[in-house]
Amino acid sequence: MEKDIILHNIRSAFQEINSQEDIESINRIRAEEAEYDNQNVIRAYQAAATCMKAEYVFSPVSKLKYFNKGKKKLETLIENDKSVEKVYLRLLIQLNVPRHLNYHQEINEDIVFLENHLADARIDLSYKRIMIKNLVSVADKREIRDILEQIKVENS
């Protein structure tokens, strides 16, 4: 059973984002109601969702505003406490955004971090597999997909 239902719910909601309304529902979740250890992970999902909001607005200025706001928040959360899920979210965004946004500098570092830490992370095995599947699905280069597919999700 999931230790923290709020974290479980935000993970599920994040996987199901299909509209601006889905993003708004994620951003309405009150992280402070979750277990203390999970609050910043929840905030990281909210930051990533804010970045994704750029896909659902028309104005290029609004697109950039939402992307930058979410990116800044996610970077701050990683800076303060680097964790597997936060790095996963940053990598997911980096692999998914257009190159002209110049948000790809950490791709290799994030892949190495996941290679070194994902197997030991205290995350359900099924969700670790979802994380890798999501990353592989957005990677546009075959060599990156190959590396991601080789990341171990559990210790042998």
Short mmCIF file of N, CA and C in Angstrom, two decimals:
data_model
loop_
_atom_site.label_atom_id
_atom_site.label_comp_id
_atom_site.label_asym_id
_atom_site.label_seq_id
_atom_site.Cartn_x
_atom_site.Cartn_y
_atom_site.Cartn_z
N MET A 1 0.84 -1.20 0.00
CA MET A 1 0.00 0.00 0.00
C MET A 1 0.88 1.25 0.00
N GLU A 2 0.50 2.22 -0.76
CA GLU A 2 1.25 3.47 -0.86
C GLU A 2 1.31 4.16 0.49
N LYS A 3 2.49 4.53 0.88
CA LYS A 3 2.73 5.17 2.18
C LYS A 3 2.01 6.52 2.27
N ASP A 4 2.01 7.25 1.18
CA ASP A 4 1.41 8.58 1.18
C ASP A 4 0.44 8.69 0.01
N ILE A 5 -0.83 8.70 0.30
CA ILE A 5 -1.87 8.69 -0.73
C ILE A 5 -1.83 9.94 -1.62
N ILE A 6 -1.41 11.07 -1.06
CA ILE A 6 -1.35 12.30 -1.86
C ILE A 6 -0.28 12.17 -2.94
N LEU A 7 0.87 11.62 -2.59
CA LEU A 7 1.92 11.40 -3.58
C LEU A 7 1.45 10.40 -4.64
N HIS A 8 0.81 9.35 -4.21
CA HIS A 8 0.26 8.36 -5.15
C HIS A 8 -0.72 9.03 -6.12
N ASN A 9 -1.59 9.86 -5.57
CA ASN A 9 -2.60 10.54 -6.40
C ASN A 9 -1.97 11.50 -7.40
N ILE A 10 -0.95 12.22 -6.98
CA ILE A 10 -0.34 13.18 -7.92
C ILE A 10 0.44 12.45 -9.00
N ARG A 11 1.08 11.34 -8.64
CA ARG A 11 1.76 10.53 -9.67
C ARG A 11 0.75 10.06 -10.72
N SER A 12 -0.37 9.56 -10.25
CA SER A 12 -1.41 9.07 -11.18
C SER A 12 -1.96 10.20 -12.03
N ALA A 13 -2.25 11.33 -11.40
CA ALA A 13 -2.80 12.47 -12.13
C ALA A 13 -1.81 12.98 -13.17
N PHE A 14 -0.53 12.97 -12.83
CA PHE A 14 0.50 13.44 -13.76
C PHE A 14 0.54 12.57 -15.01
N GLN A 15 0.36 11.28 -14.83
CA GLN A 15 0.38 10.35 -15.98
C GLN A 15 -0.82 10.56 -16.90
N GLU A 16 -1.87 11.17 -16.36
CA GLU A 16 -3.13 11.32 -17.11
C GLU A 16 -3.35 12.72 -17.66
N ILE A 17 -2.34 13.58 -17.63
CA ILE A 17 -2.53 14.96 -18.11
C ILE A 17 -2.88 14.95 -19.60
N ASN A 18 -4.05 15.53 -19.88
CA ASN A 18 -4.51 15.66 -21.26
C ASN A 18 -5.10 17.04 -21.54
N SER A 19 -5.09 17.90 -20.52
CA SER A 19 -5.71 19.21 -20.71
C SER A 19 -5.18 20.19 -19.67
N GLN A 20 -5.49 21.45 -19.90
CA GLN A 20 -5.13 22.48 -18.94
C GLN A 20 -5.87 22.25 -17.61
N GLU A 21 -7.08 21.73 -17.67
CA GLU A 21 -7.84 21.44 -16.46
C GLU A 21 -7.15 20.37 -15.61
N ASP A 22 -6.56 19.37 -16.27
CA ASP A 22 -5.82 18.33 -15.54
C ASP A 22 -4.64 18.95 -14.79
N ILE A 23 -3.97 19.89 -15.44
CA ILE A 23 -2.83 20.57 -14.81
C ILE A 23 -3.31 21.40 -13.63
N GLU A 24 -4.41 22.10 -13.80
CA GLU A 24 -4.96 22.92 -12.72
C GLU A 24 -5.31 22.05 -11.51
N SER A 25 -5.84 20.86 -11.76
CA SER A 25 -6.19 19.98 -10.63
C SER A 25 -4.93 19.52 -9.89
N ILE A 26 -3.85 19.29 -10.60
CA ILE A 26 -2.59 18.93 -9.96
C ILE A 26 -2.07 20.10 -9.13
N ASN A 27 -2.16 21.29 -9.67
CA ASN A 27 -1.64 22.45 -8.95
C ASN A 27 -2.51 22.88 -7.77
N ARG A 28 -3.73 22.35 -7.68
CA ARG A 28 -4.59 22.63 -6.53
C ARG A 28 -4.29 21.71 -5.34
N ILE A 29 -3.55 20.65 -5.57
CA ILE A 29 -3.22 19.72 -4.48
C ILE A 29 -2.33 20.46 -3.48
N ARG A 30 -2.67 20.32 -2.23
CA ARG A 30 -1.92 21.01 -1.18
C ARG A 30 -0.80 20.10 -0.67
N ALA A 31 0.41 20.41 -1.09
CA ALA A 31 1.58 19.59 -0.74
C ALA A 31 1.77 19.51 0.77
N GLU A 32 1.43 20.58 1.47
CA GLU A 32 1.66 20.58 2.92
C GLU A 32 0.77 19.58 3.66
N GLU A 33 -0.23 19.04 3.00
CA GLU A 33 -1.08 18.02 3.62
C GLU A 33 -0.48 16.62 3.49
N ALA A 34 0.58 16.50 2.71
CA ALA A 34 1.24 15.21 2.52
C ALA A 34 2.26 14.98 3.63
N GLU A 35 2.77 13.77 3.68
CA GLU A 35 3.85 13.48 4.62
C GLU A 35 5.02 14.40 4.31
N TYR A 36 5.72 14.82 5.34
CA TYR A 36 6.78 15.81 5.18
C TYR A 36 7.80 15.41 4.12
N ASP A 37 8.24 14.16 4.12
CA ASP A 37 9.27 13.70 3.18
C ASP A 37 8.82 13.80 1.72
N ASN A 38 7.54 13.82 1.48
CA ASN A 38 7.01 13.83 0.12
C ASN A 38 6.57 15.20 -0.38
N GLN A 39 6.58 16.20 0.49
CA GLN A 39 6.06 17.50 0.10
C GLN A 39 6.80 18.12 -1.09
N ASN A 40 8.12 18.06 -1.09
CA ASN A 40 8.87 18.66 -2.19
C ASN A 40 8.81 17.83 -3.46
N VAL A 41 8.58 16.54 -3.35
CA VAL A 41 8.36 15.72 -4.54
C VAL A 41 7.04 16.13 -5.18
N ILE A 42 6.03 16.33 -4.37
CA ILE A 42 4.73 16.79 -4.87
C ILE A 42 4.88 18.15 -5.54
N ARG A 43 5.63 19.04 -4.92
CA ARG A 43 5.87 20.37 -5.51
C ARG A 43 6.61 20.24 -6.84
N ALA A 44 7.49 19.25 -6.96
CA ALA A 44 8.20 19.03 -8.22
C ALA A 44 7.23 18.59 -9.33
N TYR A 45 6.29 17.71 -8.98
CA TYR A 45 5.27 17.33 -9.98
C TYR A 45 4.45 18.55 -10.39
N GLN A 46 4.14 19.42 -9.44
CA GLN A 46 3.39 20.62 -9.76
C GLN A 46 4.20 21.56 -10.66
N ALA A 47 5.50 21.67 -10.40
CA ALA A 47 6.36 22.50 -11.24
C ALA A 47 6.43 21.94 -12.66
N ALA A 48 6.57 20.62 -12.77
CA ALA A 48 6.61 19.99 -14.09
C ALA A 48 5.27 20.20 -14.81
N ALA A 49 4.18 20.10 -14.08
CA ALA A 49 2.86 20.32 -14.68
C ALA A 49 2.73 21.76 -15.18
N THR A 50 3.30 22.70 -14.43
CA THR A 50 3.27 24.10 -14.86
C THR A 50 4.03 24.26 -16.18
N CYS A 51 5.18 23.59 -16.29
CA CYS A 51 5.92 23.61 -17.58
C CYS A 51 5.04 23.08 -18.70
N MET A 52 4.33 22.01 -18.42
CA MET A 52 3.49 21.36 -19.43
C MET A 52 2.30 22.22 -19.83
N LYS A 53 1.93 23.15 -18.96
CA LYS A 53 0.80 24.03 -19.26
C LYS A 53 1.06 24.83 -20.55
N ALA A 54 2.33 25.00 -20.88
CA ALA A 54 2.68 25.73 -22.10
C ALA A 54 2.08 25.07 -23.34
N GLU A 55 1.89 23.76 -23.29
CA GLU A 55 1.31 23.05 -24.44
C GLU A 55 -0.15 23.43 -24.69
N TYR A 56 -0.83 23.93 -23.67
CA TYR A 56 -2.27 24.12 -23.75
C TYR A 56 -2.71 25.57 -23.85
N VAL A 57 -1.76 26.49 -23.99
CA VAL A 57 -2.12 27.89 -24.17
C VAL A 57 -1.71 28.32 -25.57
N PHE A 58 -2.37 29.33 -26.09
CA PHE A 58 -2.16 29.74 -27.48
C PHE A 58 -1.02 30.75 -27.62
N SER A 59 -0.98 31.71 -26.75
CA SER A 59 -0.02 32.81 -26.87
C SER A 59 1.42 32.33 -26.64
N PRO A 60 2.33 32.66 -27.56
CA PRO A 60 3.75 32.30 -27.35
C PRO A 60 4.32 32.91 -26.07
N VAL A 61 3.86 34.10 -25.72
CA VAL A 61 4.33 34.74 -24.49
C VAL A 61 3.87 33.93 -23.27
N SER A 62 2.62 33.50 -23.27
CA SER A 62 2.11 32.68 -22.18
C SER A 62 2.81 31.33 -22.12
N LYS A 63 3.06 30.74 -23.28
CA LYS A 63 3.78 29.46 -23.33
C LYS A 63 5.13 29.59 -22.62
N LEU A 64 5.88 30.62 -22.98
CA LEU A 64 7.19 30.82 -22.39
C LEU A 64 7.09 31.14 -20.89
N LYS A 65 6.08 31.91 -20.52
CA LYS A 65 5.89 32.26 -19.11
C LYS A 65 5.65 31.01 -18.26
N TYR A 66 4.74 30.15 -18.68
CA TYR A 66 4.46 28.93 -17.92
C TYR A 66 5.68 28.00 -17.88
N PHE A 67 6.33 27.84 -19.03
CA PHE A 67 7.50 26.98 -19.07
C PHE A 67 8.57 27.48 -18.11
N ASN A 68 8.89 28.75 -18.18
CA ASN A 68 9.95 29.31 -17.32
C ASN A 68 9.59 29.27 -15.84
N LYS A 69 8.32 29.52 -15.54
CA LYS A 69 7.89 29.48 -14.13
C LYS A 69 8.06 28.07 -13.56
N GLY A 70 7.60 27.06 -14.29
CA GLY A 70 7.73 25.69 -13.82
C GLY A 70 9.18 25.24 -13.75
N LYS A 71 9.96 25.59 -14.77
CA LYS A 71 11.37 25.22 -14.83
C LYS A 71 12.12 25.81 -13.63
N LYS A 72 11.89 27.08 -13.35
CA LYS A 72 12.58 27.75 -12.24
C LYS A 72 12.26 27.06 -10.91
N LYS A 73 11.00 26.75 -10.71
CA LYS A 73 10.59 26.09 -9.47
C LYS A 73 11.22 24.69 -9.36
N LEU A 74 11.20 23.94 -10.45
CA LEU A 74 11.77 22.60 -10.44
C LEU A 74 13.27 22.65 -10.18
N GLU A 75 13.97 23.56 -10.84
CA GLU A 75 15.41 23.70 -10.63
C GLU A 75 15.74 24.04 -9.17
N THR A 76 14.95 24.91 -8.57
CA THR A 76 15.16 25.27 -7.17
C THR A 76 14.95 24.06 -6.26
N LEU A 77 13.91 23.28 -6.52
CA LEU A 77 13.65 22.09 -5.72
C LEU A 77 14.79 21.08 -5.84
N ILE A 78 15.32 20.92 -7.05
CA ILE A 78 16.44 19.98 -7.25
C ILE A 78 17.70 20.51 -6.56
N GLU A 79 17.93 21.81 -6.67
CA GLU A 79 19.09 22.42 -6.03
C GLU A 79 19.07 22.20 -4.52
N ASN A 80 17.89 22.33 -3.93
CA ASN A 80 17.74 22.20 -2.48
C ASN A 80 17.81 20.75 -2.00
N ASP A 81 17.38 19.82 -2.83
CA ASP A 81 17.37 18.41 -2.43
C ASP A 81 17.19 17.54 -3.66
N LYS A 82 18.30 17.09 -4.21
CA LYS A 82 18.26 16.29 -5.44
C LYS A 82 17.73 14.91 -5.12
N SER A 83 16.71 14.48 -5.85
CA SER A 83 16.14 13.15 -5.64
C SER A 83 15.78 12.53 -6.98
N VAL A 84 15.57 11.23 -6.98
CA VAL A 84 15.29 10.49 -8.20
C VAL A 84 14.07 11.05 -8.93
N GLU A 85 12.97 11.27 -8.21
CA GLU A 85 11.76 11.73 -8.90
C GLU A 85 11.90 13.13 -9.45
N LYS A 86 12.59 13.99 -8.75
CA LYS A 86 12.79 15.36 -9.25
C LYS A 86 13.65 15.33 -10.51
N VAL A 87 14.72 14.54 -10.48
CA VAL A 87 15.59 14.42 -11.65
C VAL A 87 14.83 13.79 -12.81
N TYR A 88 14.01 12.78 -12.51
CA TYR A 88 13.16 12.16 -13.54
C TYR A 88 12.28 13.21 -14.22
N LEU A 89 11.65 14.06 -13.43
CA LEU A 89 10.76 15.09 -13.99
C LEU A 89 11.53 16.08 -14.84
N ARG A 90 12.71 16.49 -14.36
CA ARG A 90 13.52 17.42 -15.16
C ARG A 90 13.94 16.76 -16.47
N LEU A 91 14.37 15.52 -16.41
CA LEU A 91 14.79 14.82 -17.62
C LEU A 91 13.62 14.66 -18.58
N LEU A 92 12.47 14.32 -18.06
CA LEU A 92 11.28 14.18 -18.89
C LEU A 92 10.98 15.48 -19.64
N ILE A 93 11.09 16.58 -18.96
CA ILE A 93 10.84 17.89 -19.59
C ILE A 93 11.93 18.20 -20.61
N GLN A 94 13.19 17.99 -20.22
CA GLN A 94 14.29 18.29 -21.13
C GLN A 94 14.19 17.49 -22.44
N LEU A 95 13.78 16.24 -22.33
CA LEU A 95 13.67 15.40 -23.52
C LEU A 95 12.45 15.77 -24.37
N ASN A 96 11.53 16.48 -23.77
CA ASN A 96 10.24 16.75 -24.41
C ASN A 96 10.13 18.16 -25.01
N VAL A 97 10.95 19.09 -24.55
CA VAL A 97 10.79 20.48 -25.02
C VAL A 97 11.60 20.73 -26.28
N PRO A 98 11.16 21.68 -27.09
CA PRO A 98 11.92 22.03 -28.29
C PRO A 98 13.33 22.53 -27.93
N ARG A 99 14.29 22.23 -28.79
CA ARG A 99 15.69 22.60 -28.54
C ARG A 99 15.88 24.11 -28.39
N HIS A 100 15.07 24.91 -29.08
CA HIS A 100 15.26 26.36 -29.02
C HIS A 100 15.00 26.94 -27.64
N LEU A 101 14.38 26.17 -26.76
CA LEU A 101 14.17 26.65 -25.38
C LEU A 101 15.44 26.51 -24.54
N ASN A 102 16.44 25.87 -25.12
CA ASN A 102 17.75 25.75 -24.48
C ASN A 102 17.67 25.16 -23.06
N TYR A 103 16.91 24.10 -22.97
CA TYR A 103 16.78 23.41 -21.68
C TYR A 103 17.14 21.94 -21.89
N HIS A 104 18.42 21.71 -22.09
CA HIS A 104 18.88 20.35 -22.33
C HIS A 104 20.27 20.09 -21.75
N GLN A 105 20.80 21.06 -21.00
CA GLN A 105 22.16 20.96 -20.51
C GLN A 105 22.38 19.82 -19.51
N GLU A 106 21.34 19.42 -18.82
CA GLU A 106 21.48 18.42 -17.76
C GLU A 106 21.09 17.00 -18.20
N ILE A 107 20.80 16.79 -19.46
CA ILE A 107 20.32 15.48 -19.90
C ILE A 107 21.29 14.36 -19.52
N ASN A 108 22.54 14.50 -19.90
CA ASN A 108 23.50 13.43 -19.61
C ASN A 108 23.70 13.24 -18.11
N GLU A 109 23.80 14.34 -17.38
CA GLU A 109 23.96 14.26 -15.93
C GLU A 109 22.75 13.58 -15.28
N ASP A 110 21.57 13.91 -15.75
CA ASP A 110 20.35 13.32 -15.18
C ASP A 110 20.26 11.83 -15.49
N ILE A 111 20.66 11.44 -16.68
CA ILE A 111 20.67 10.01 -17.02
C ILE A 111 21.63 9.26 -16.11
N VAL A 112 22.81 9.80 -15.91
CA VAL A 112 23.79 9.16 -15.02
C VAL A 112 23.25 9.08 -13.59
N PHE A 113 22.60 10.14 -13.14
CA PHE A 113 22.02 10.14 -11.79
C PHE A 113 20.99 9.02 -11.66
N LEU A 114 20.13 8.88 -12.64
CA LEU A 114 19.13 7.81 -12.60
C LEU A 114 19.79 6.43 -12.67
N GLU A 115 20.82 6.30 -13.49
CA GLU A 115 21.54 5.02 -13.57
C GLU A 115 22.09 4.64 -12.20
N ASN A 116 22.57 5.63 -11.45
CA ASN A 116 23.21 5.38 -10.16
C ASN A 116 22.24 5.27 -8.98
N HIS A 117 21.04 5.81 -9.11
CA HIS A 117 20.17 5.92 -7.95
C HIS A 117 18.77 5.31 -8.08
N LEU A 118 18.32 5.05 -9.29
CA LEU A 118 16.94 4.58 -9.46
C LEU A 118 16.69 3.23 -8.78
N ALA A 119 17.59 2.30 -8.92
CA ALA A 119 17.39 0.96 -8.35
C ALA A 119 17.22 1.01 -6.84
N ASP A 120 17.93 1.93 -6.17
CA ASP A 120 17.87 2.02 -4.71
C ASP A 120 16.77 2.96 -4.19
N ALA A 121 16.12 3.67 -5.08
CA ALA A 121 15.11 4.64 -4.66
C ALA A 121 13.92 3.93 -4.01
N ARG A 122 13.36 4.58 -3.01
CA ARG A 122 12.20 4.02 -2.32
C ARG A 122 10.92 4.41 -3.05
N ILE A 123 10.78 3.83 -4.23
CA ILE A 123 9.64 4.06 -5.11
C ILE A 123 9.16 2.69 -5.55
N ASP A 124 7.85 2.52 -5.64
CA ASP A 124 7.31 1.23 -6.09
C ASP A 124 7.93 0.83 -7.42
N LEU A 125 8.24 -0.45 -7.55
CA LEU A 125 8.85 -0.98 -8.76
C LEU A 125 8.00 -0.68 -10.00
N SER A 126 6.70 -0.80 -9.86
CA SER A 126 5.82 -0.54 -11.00
C SER A 126 5.93 0.91 -11.46
N TYR A 127 6.09 1.83 -10.52
CA TYR A 127 6.21 3.23 -10.91
C TYR A 127 7.59 3.51 -11.51
N LYS A 128 8.62 2.84 -11.02
CA LYS A 128 9.95 3.00 -11.63
C LYS A 128 9.89 2.59 -13.11
N ARG A 129 9.17 1.53 -13.38
CA ARG A 129 9.04 1.07 -14.78
C ARG A 129 8.28 2.11 -15.61
N ILE A 130 7.26 2.71 -15.03
CA ILE A 130 6.52 3.77 -15.73
C ILE A 130 7.44 4.95 -16.02
N MET A 131 8.29 5.30 -15.06
CA MET A 131 9.21 6.41 -15.25
C MET A 131 10.12 6.15 -16.46
N ILE A 132 10.71 4.97 -16.52
CA ILE A 132 11.60 4.63 -17.63
C ILE A 132 10.83 4.62 -18.95
N LYS A 133 9.64 4.03 -18.94
CA LYS A 133 8.81 3.97 -20.14
C LYS A 133 8.51 5.38 -20.65
N ASN A 134 8.17 6.29 -19.75
CA ASN A 134 7.87 7.67 -20.14
C ASN A 134 9.09 8.35 -20.74
N LEU A 135 10.24 8.15 -20.13
CA LEU A 135 11.46 8.78 -20.64
C LEU A 135 11.80 8.25 -22.03
N VAL A 136 11.72 6.93 -22.19
CA VAL A 136 12.02 6.32 -23.49
C VAL A 136 11.06 6.84 -24.56
N SER A 137 9.81 7.01 -24.19
CA SER A 137 8.80 7.43 -25.17
C SER A 137 9.02 8.86 -25.68
N VAL A 138 9.69 9.72 -24.92
CA VAL A 138 9.91 11.10 -25.38
C VAL A 138 11.31 11.34 -25.90
N ALA A 139 12.22 10.39 -25.70
CA ALA A 139 13.59 10.56 -26.20
C ALA A 139 13.59 10.48 -27.72
N ASP A 140 14.15 11.50 -28.36
CA ASP A 140 14.13 11.53 -29.82
C ASP A 140 15.37 10.89 -30.45
N LYS A 141 16.38 10.63 -29.66
CA LYS A 141 17.59 10.01 -30.20
C LYS A 141 17.66 8.55 -29.77
N ARG A 142 17.96 7.70 -30.72
CA ARG A 142 18.02 6.25 -30.46
C ARG A 142 19.04 5.92 -29.37
N GLU A 143 20.20 6.59 -29.37
CA GLU A 143 21.21 6.27 -28.36
C GLU A 143 20.74 6.62 -26.95
N ILE A 144 19.96 7.66 -26.81
CA ILE A 144 19.41 8.01 -25.49
C ILE A 144 18.37 6.97 -25.08
N ARG A 145 17.51 6.58 -26.02
CA ARG A 145 16.51 5.54 -25.71
C ARG A 145 17.20 4.25 -25.27
N ASP A 146 18.26 3.87 -25.96
CA ASP A 146 18.99 2.65 -25.60
C ASP A 146 19.56 2.73 -24.19
N ILE A 147 20.15 3.86 -23.85
CA ILE A 147 20.72 4.05 -22.51
C ILE A 147 19.62 3.99 -21.46
N LEU A 148 18.52 4.68 -21.71
CA LEU A 148 17.40 4.70 -20.75
C LEU A 148 16.84 3.31 -20.53
N GLU A 149 16.72 2.54 -21.60
CA GLU A 149 16.16 1.18 -21.48
C GLU A 149 17.06 0.27 -20.66
N GLN A 150 18.34 0.61 -20.54
CA GLN A 150 19.29 -0.23 -19.78
C GLN A 150 19.36 0.14 -18.29
N ILE A 151 18.70 1.21 -17.89
CA ILE A 151 18.75 1.62 -16.49
C ILE A 151 18.04 0.57 -15.64
N LYS A 152 18.71 0.13 -14.60
CA LYS A 152 18.15 -0.87 -13.69
C LYS A 152 17.14 -0.20 -12.75
N VAL A 153 15.98 -0.84 -12.62
CA VAL A 153 14.95 -0.29 -11.73
C VAL A 153 14.94 -0.99 -10.38
N GLU A 154 15.67 -2.10 -10.28
CA GLU A 154 15.76 -2.78 -8.98
C GLU A 154 17.13 -3.44 -8.86
N ASN A 155 17.54 -3.62 -7.62
CA ASN A 155 18.81 -4.30 -7.38
C ASN A 155 18.65 -5.79 -7.61
N SER A 156 19.68 -6.41 -8.20
CA SER A 156 19.57 -7.84 -8.48
C SER A 156 20.06 -8.67 -7.31
#
